[in-house]
mmCIF file of C-alpha atoms and ligand atoms in Angstrom:
data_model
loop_
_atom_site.group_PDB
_atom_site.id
_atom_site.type_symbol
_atom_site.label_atom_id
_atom_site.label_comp_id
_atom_site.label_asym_id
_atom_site.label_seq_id
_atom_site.Cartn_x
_atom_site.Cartn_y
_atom_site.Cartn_z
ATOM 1 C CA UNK A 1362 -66.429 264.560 49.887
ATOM 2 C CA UNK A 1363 -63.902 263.851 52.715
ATOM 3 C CA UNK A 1364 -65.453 260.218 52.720
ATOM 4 C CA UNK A 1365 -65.451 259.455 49.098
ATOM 5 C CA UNK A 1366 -61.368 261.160 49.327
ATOM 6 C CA UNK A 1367 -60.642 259.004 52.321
ATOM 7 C CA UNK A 1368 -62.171 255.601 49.830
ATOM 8 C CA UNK A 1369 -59.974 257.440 47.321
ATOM 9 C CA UNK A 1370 -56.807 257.575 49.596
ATOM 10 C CA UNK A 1371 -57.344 253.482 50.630
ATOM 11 C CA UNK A 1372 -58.219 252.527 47.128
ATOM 12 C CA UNK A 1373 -54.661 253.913 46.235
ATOM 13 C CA UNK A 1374 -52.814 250.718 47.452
ATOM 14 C CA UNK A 1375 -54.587 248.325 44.792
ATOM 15 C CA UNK A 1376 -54.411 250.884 42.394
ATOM 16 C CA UNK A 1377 -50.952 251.314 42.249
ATOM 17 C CA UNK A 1378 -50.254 247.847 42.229
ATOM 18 C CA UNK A 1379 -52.974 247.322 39.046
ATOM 19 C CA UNK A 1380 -51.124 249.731 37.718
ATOM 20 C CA UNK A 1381 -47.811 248.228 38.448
ATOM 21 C CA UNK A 1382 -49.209 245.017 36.991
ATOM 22 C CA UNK A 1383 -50.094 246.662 33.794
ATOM 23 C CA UNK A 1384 -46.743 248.137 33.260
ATOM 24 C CA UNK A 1385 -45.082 244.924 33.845
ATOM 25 C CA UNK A 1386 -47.335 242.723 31.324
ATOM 26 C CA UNK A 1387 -46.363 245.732 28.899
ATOM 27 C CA UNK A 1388 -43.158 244.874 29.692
ATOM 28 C CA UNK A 1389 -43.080 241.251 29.418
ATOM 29 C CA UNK A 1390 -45.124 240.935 25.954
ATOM 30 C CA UNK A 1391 -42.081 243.771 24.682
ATOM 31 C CA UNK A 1392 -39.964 241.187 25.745
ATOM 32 C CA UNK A 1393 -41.669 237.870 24.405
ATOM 33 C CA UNK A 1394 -41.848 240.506 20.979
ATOM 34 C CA UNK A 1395 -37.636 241.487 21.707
ATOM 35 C CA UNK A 1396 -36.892 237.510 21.672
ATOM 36 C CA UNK A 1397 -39.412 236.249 18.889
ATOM 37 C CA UNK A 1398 -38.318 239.343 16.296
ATOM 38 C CA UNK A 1399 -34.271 240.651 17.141
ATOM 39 C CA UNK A 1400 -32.815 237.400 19.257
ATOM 40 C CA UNK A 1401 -34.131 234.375 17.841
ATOM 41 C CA UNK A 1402 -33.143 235.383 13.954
ATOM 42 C CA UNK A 1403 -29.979 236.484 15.288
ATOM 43 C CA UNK A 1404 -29.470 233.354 16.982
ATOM 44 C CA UNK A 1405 -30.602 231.313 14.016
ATOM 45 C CA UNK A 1406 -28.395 233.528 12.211
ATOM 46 C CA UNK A 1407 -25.541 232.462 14.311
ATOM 47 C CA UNK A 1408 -26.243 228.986 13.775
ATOM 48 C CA UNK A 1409 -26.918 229.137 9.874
ATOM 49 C CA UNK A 1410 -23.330 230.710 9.202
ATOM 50 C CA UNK A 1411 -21.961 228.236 11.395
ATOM 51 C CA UNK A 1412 -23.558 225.884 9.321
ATOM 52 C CA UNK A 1413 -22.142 227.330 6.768
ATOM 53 C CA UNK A 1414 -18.820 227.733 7.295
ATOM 54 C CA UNK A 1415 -18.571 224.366 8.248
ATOM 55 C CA UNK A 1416 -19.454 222.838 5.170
ATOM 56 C CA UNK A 1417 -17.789 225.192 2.885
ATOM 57 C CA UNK A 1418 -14.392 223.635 5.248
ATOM 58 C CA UNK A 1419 -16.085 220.647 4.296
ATOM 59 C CA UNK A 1420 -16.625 220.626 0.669
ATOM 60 C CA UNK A 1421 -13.068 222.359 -0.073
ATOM 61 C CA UNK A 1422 -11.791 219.399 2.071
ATOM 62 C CA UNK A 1423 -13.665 217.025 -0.271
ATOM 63 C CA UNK A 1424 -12.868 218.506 -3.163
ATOM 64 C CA UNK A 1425 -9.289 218.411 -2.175
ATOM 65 C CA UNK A 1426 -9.486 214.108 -1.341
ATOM 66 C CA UNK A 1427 -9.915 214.035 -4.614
ATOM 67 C CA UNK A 1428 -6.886 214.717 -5.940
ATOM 68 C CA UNK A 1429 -4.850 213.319 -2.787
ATOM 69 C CA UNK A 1430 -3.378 210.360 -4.872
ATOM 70 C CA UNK A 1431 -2.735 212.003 -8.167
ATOM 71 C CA UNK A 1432 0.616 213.049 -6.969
ATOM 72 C CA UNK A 1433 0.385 216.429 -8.291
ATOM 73 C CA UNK A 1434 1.820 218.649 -6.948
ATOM 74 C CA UNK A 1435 0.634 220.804 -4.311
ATOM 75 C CA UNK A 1436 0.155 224.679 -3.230
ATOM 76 C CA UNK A 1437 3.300 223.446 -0.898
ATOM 77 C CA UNK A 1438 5.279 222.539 -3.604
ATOM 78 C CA UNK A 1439 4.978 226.128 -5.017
ATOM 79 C CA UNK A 1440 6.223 227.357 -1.491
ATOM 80 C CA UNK A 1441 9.093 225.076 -1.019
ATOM 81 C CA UNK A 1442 10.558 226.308 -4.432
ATOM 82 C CA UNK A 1443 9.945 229.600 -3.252
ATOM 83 C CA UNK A 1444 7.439 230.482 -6.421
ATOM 84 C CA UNK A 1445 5.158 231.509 -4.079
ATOM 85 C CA UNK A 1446 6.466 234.100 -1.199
ATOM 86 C CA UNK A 1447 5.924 232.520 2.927
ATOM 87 C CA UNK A 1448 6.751 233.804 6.083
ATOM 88 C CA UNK A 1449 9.850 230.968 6.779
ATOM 89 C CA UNK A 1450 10.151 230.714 10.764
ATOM 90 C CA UNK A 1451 12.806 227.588 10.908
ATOM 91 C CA UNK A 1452 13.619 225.504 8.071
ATOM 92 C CA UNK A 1453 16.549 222.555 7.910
ATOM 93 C CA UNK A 1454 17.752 220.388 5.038
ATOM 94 C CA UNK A 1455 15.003 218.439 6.199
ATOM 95 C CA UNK A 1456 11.810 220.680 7.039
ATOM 96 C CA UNK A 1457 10.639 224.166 6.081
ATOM 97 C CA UNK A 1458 8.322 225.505 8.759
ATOM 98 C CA UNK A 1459 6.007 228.470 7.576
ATOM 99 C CA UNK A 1460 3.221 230.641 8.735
ATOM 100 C CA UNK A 1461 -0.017 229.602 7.771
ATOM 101 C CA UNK A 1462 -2.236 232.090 5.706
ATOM 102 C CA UNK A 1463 -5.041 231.995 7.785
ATOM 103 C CA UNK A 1464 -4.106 231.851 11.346
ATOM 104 C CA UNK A 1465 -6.417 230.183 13.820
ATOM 105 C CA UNK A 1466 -4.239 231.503 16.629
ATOM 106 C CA UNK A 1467 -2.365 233.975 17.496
ATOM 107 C CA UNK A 1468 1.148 231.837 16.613
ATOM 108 C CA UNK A 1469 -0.283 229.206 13.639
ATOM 109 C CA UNK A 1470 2.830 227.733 12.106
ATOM 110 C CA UNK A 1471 2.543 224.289 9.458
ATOM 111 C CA UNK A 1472 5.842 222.659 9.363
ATOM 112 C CA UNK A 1473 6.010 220.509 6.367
ATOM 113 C CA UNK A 1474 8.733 217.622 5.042
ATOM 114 C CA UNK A 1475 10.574 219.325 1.883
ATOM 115 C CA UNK A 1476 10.499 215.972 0.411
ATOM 116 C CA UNK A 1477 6.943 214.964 0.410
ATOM 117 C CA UNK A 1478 7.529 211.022 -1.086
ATOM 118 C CA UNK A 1479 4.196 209.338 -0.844
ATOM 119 C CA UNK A 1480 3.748 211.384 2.222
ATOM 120 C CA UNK A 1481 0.290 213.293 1.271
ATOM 121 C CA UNK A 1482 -0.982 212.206 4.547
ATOM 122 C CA UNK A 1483 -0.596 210.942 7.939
ATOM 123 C CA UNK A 1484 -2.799 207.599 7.472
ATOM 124 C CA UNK A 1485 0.111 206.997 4.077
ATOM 125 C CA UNK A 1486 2.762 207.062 6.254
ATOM 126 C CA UNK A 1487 5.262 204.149 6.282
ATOM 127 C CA UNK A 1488 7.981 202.455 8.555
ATOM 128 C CA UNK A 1489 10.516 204.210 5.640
ATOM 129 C CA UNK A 1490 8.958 207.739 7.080
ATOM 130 C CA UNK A 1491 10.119 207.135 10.377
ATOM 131 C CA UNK A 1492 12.540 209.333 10.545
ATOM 132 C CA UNK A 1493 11.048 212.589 8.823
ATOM 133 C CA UNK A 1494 7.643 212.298 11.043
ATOM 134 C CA UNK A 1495 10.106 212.589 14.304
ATOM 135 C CA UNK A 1496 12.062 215.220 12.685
ATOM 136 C CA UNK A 1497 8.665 216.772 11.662
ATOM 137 C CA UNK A 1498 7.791 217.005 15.621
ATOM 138 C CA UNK A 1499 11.199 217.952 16.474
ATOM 139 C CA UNK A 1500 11.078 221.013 14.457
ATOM 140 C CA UNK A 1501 7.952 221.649 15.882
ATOM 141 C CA UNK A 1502 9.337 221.836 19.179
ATOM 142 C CA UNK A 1503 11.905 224.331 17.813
ATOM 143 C CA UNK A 1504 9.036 226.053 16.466
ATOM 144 C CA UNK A 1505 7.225 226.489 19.647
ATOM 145 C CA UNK A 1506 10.690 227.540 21.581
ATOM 146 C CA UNK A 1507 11.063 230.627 18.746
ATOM 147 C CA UNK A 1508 7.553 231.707 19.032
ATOM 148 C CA UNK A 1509 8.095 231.996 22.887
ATOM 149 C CA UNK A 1510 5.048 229.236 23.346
ATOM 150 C CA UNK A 1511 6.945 226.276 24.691
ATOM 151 C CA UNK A 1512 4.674 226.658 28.309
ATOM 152 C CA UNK A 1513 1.655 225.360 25.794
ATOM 153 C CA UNK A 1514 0.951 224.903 22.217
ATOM 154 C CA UNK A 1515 -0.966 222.452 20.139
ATOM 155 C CA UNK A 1516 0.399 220.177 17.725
ATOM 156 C CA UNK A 1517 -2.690 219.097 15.023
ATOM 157 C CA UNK A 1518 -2.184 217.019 11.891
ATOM 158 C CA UNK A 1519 -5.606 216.433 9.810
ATOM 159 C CA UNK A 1520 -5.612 213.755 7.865
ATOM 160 C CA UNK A 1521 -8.301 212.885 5.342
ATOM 161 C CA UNK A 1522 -11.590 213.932 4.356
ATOM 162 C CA UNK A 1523 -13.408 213.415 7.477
ATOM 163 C CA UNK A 1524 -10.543 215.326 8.965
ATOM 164 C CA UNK A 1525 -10.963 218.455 6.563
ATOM 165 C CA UNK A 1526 -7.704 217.883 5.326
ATOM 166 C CA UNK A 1527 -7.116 220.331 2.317
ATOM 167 C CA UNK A 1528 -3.594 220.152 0.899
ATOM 168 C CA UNK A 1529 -2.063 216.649 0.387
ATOM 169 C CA UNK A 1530 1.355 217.105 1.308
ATOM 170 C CA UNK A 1531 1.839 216.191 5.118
ATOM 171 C CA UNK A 1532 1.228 219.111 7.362
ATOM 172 C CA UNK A 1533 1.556 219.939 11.365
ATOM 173 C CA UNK A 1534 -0.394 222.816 12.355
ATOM 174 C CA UNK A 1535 1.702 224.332 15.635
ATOM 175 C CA UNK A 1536 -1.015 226.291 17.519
ATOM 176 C CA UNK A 1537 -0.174 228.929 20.401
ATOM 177 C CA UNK A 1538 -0.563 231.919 21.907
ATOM 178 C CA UNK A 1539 -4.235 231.560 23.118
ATOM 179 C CA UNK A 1540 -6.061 229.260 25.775
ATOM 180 C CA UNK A 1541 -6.422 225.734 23.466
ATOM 181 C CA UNK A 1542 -9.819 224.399 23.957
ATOM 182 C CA UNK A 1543 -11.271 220.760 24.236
ATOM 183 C CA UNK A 1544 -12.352 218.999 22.675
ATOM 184 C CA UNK A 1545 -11.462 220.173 19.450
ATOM 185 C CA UNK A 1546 -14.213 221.123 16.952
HETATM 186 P P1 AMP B 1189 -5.222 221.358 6.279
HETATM 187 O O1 AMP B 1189 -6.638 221.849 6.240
HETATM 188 O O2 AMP B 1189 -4.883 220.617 7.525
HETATM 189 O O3 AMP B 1189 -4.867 220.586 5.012
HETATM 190 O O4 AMP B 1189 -4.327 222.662 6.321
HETATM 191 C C1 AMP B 1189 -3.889 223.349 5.200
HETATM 192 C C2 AMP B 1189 -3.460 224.691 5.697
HETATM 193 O O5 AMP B 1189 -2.690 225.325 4.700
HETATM 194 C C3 AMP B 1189 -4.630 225.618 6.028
HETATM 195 O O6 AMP B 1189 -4.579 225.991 7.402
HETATM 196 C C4 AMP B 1189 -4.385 226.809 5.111
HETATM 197 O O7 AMP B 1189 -4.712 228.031 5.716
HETATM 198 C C5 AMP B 1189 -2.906 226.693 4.821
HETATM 199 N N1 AMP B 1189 -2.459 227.313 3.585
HETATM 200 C C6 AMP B 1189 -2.995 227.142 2.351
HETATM 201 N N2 AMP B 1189 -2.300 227.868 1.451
HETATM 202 C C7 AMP B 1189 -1.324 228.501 2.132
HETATM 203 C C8 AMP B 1189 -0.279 229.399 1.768
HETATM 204 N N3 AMP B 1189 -0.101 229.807 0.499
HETATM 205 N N4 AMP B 1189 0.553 229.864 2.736
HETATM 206 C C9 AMP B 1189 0.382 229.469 4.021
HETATM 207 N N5 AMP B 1189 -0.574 228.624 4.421
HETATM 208 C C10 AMP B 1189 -1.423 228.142 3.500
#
């Protein structure tokens, strides 16, 4: 008895490390199951909405090229004549600066020309528009001094399609507030 104890007592070591080795594999194929079934979907989940998202940005954007040289007028327009309310943070007899409805950052201003003239885009822009695209940036800077981000901000104008550019009346977007990253999406 004492013998087949003492073979007991030695044959604990391997045992416990069998056993050790079966809890582990356990383990592991919970895992492999974890990823396969809750992380990958959620994952491809991720991605898909991403997907998504982007070409719903996308297909508004094309939608909108459309219509860039019909001249008609533009959800701007509306705002400029005040039919539509805004939250005005500078304007001029030149510019009206505004903030934008759907904030990518914590300060997301557009500063637009009050007289658009041909100017439904950056690419349109002519020697004649000189003057308006510096006072465009200047106001921008005045923007970025109000909204206490004049250590860093981003200045973005999309133009086009391929840009996602959805209302044809020229547009900066003054960004701020948050670390910018790059490159740009
Ligand atoms: P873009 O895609 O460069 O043409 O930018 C157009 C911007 O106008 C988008 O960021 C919109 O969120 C913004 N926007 C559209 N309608 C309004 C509105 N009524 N008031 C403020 N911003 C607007």
């Amino acid at each position: 008895m004492a013998a087949a104890m003492n073979s007991l007592y030695l044959l604990r070591g391997p045992i416990c490390i069998r056993a050790f080795n079966f809890i582990k594999s356990i383990n592991q194929t919970a895992q492999i199951q974890h990823n396969a079934f809750i992380r990958r979907p959620l994952q491809f989940r991720r991605v898909l909405s991403s997907i998504r998202a982007t070409s719903d940005e996308e297909l508004a954007a094309s939608a909108a090229a459309a219509n860039a040289d019909s001249g008609a007028p533009t959800i701007f327009d509306k705002i400029i004549s005040k039919e539509i309310p805004c939250s005005i943070v500078y304007e001029d007899e030149s510019v009206l600066a505004f903030r934008d409805i759907s904030p990518q950052a914590p300060v997301h201003v557009l500063i637009i020309p009050k007289q658009r003239d041909g100017l439904t885009q950056l690419g349109k822009a002519e020697k004649r528009h000189e003057v308006i695209l510096g006072q465009l940036l200047h106001a921008a800077k005045i923007v970025a001094e109000k909204e206490g981000i004049s250590d860093g901000f981003r200045i973005v104008i999309n133009s086009g399609a391929s840009a996602c550019q959805s209302v044809y009346h020229l547009h900066l977007h003054v960004l701020g507030g948050r670390q910018m990253k790059w490159p740009p999406g």
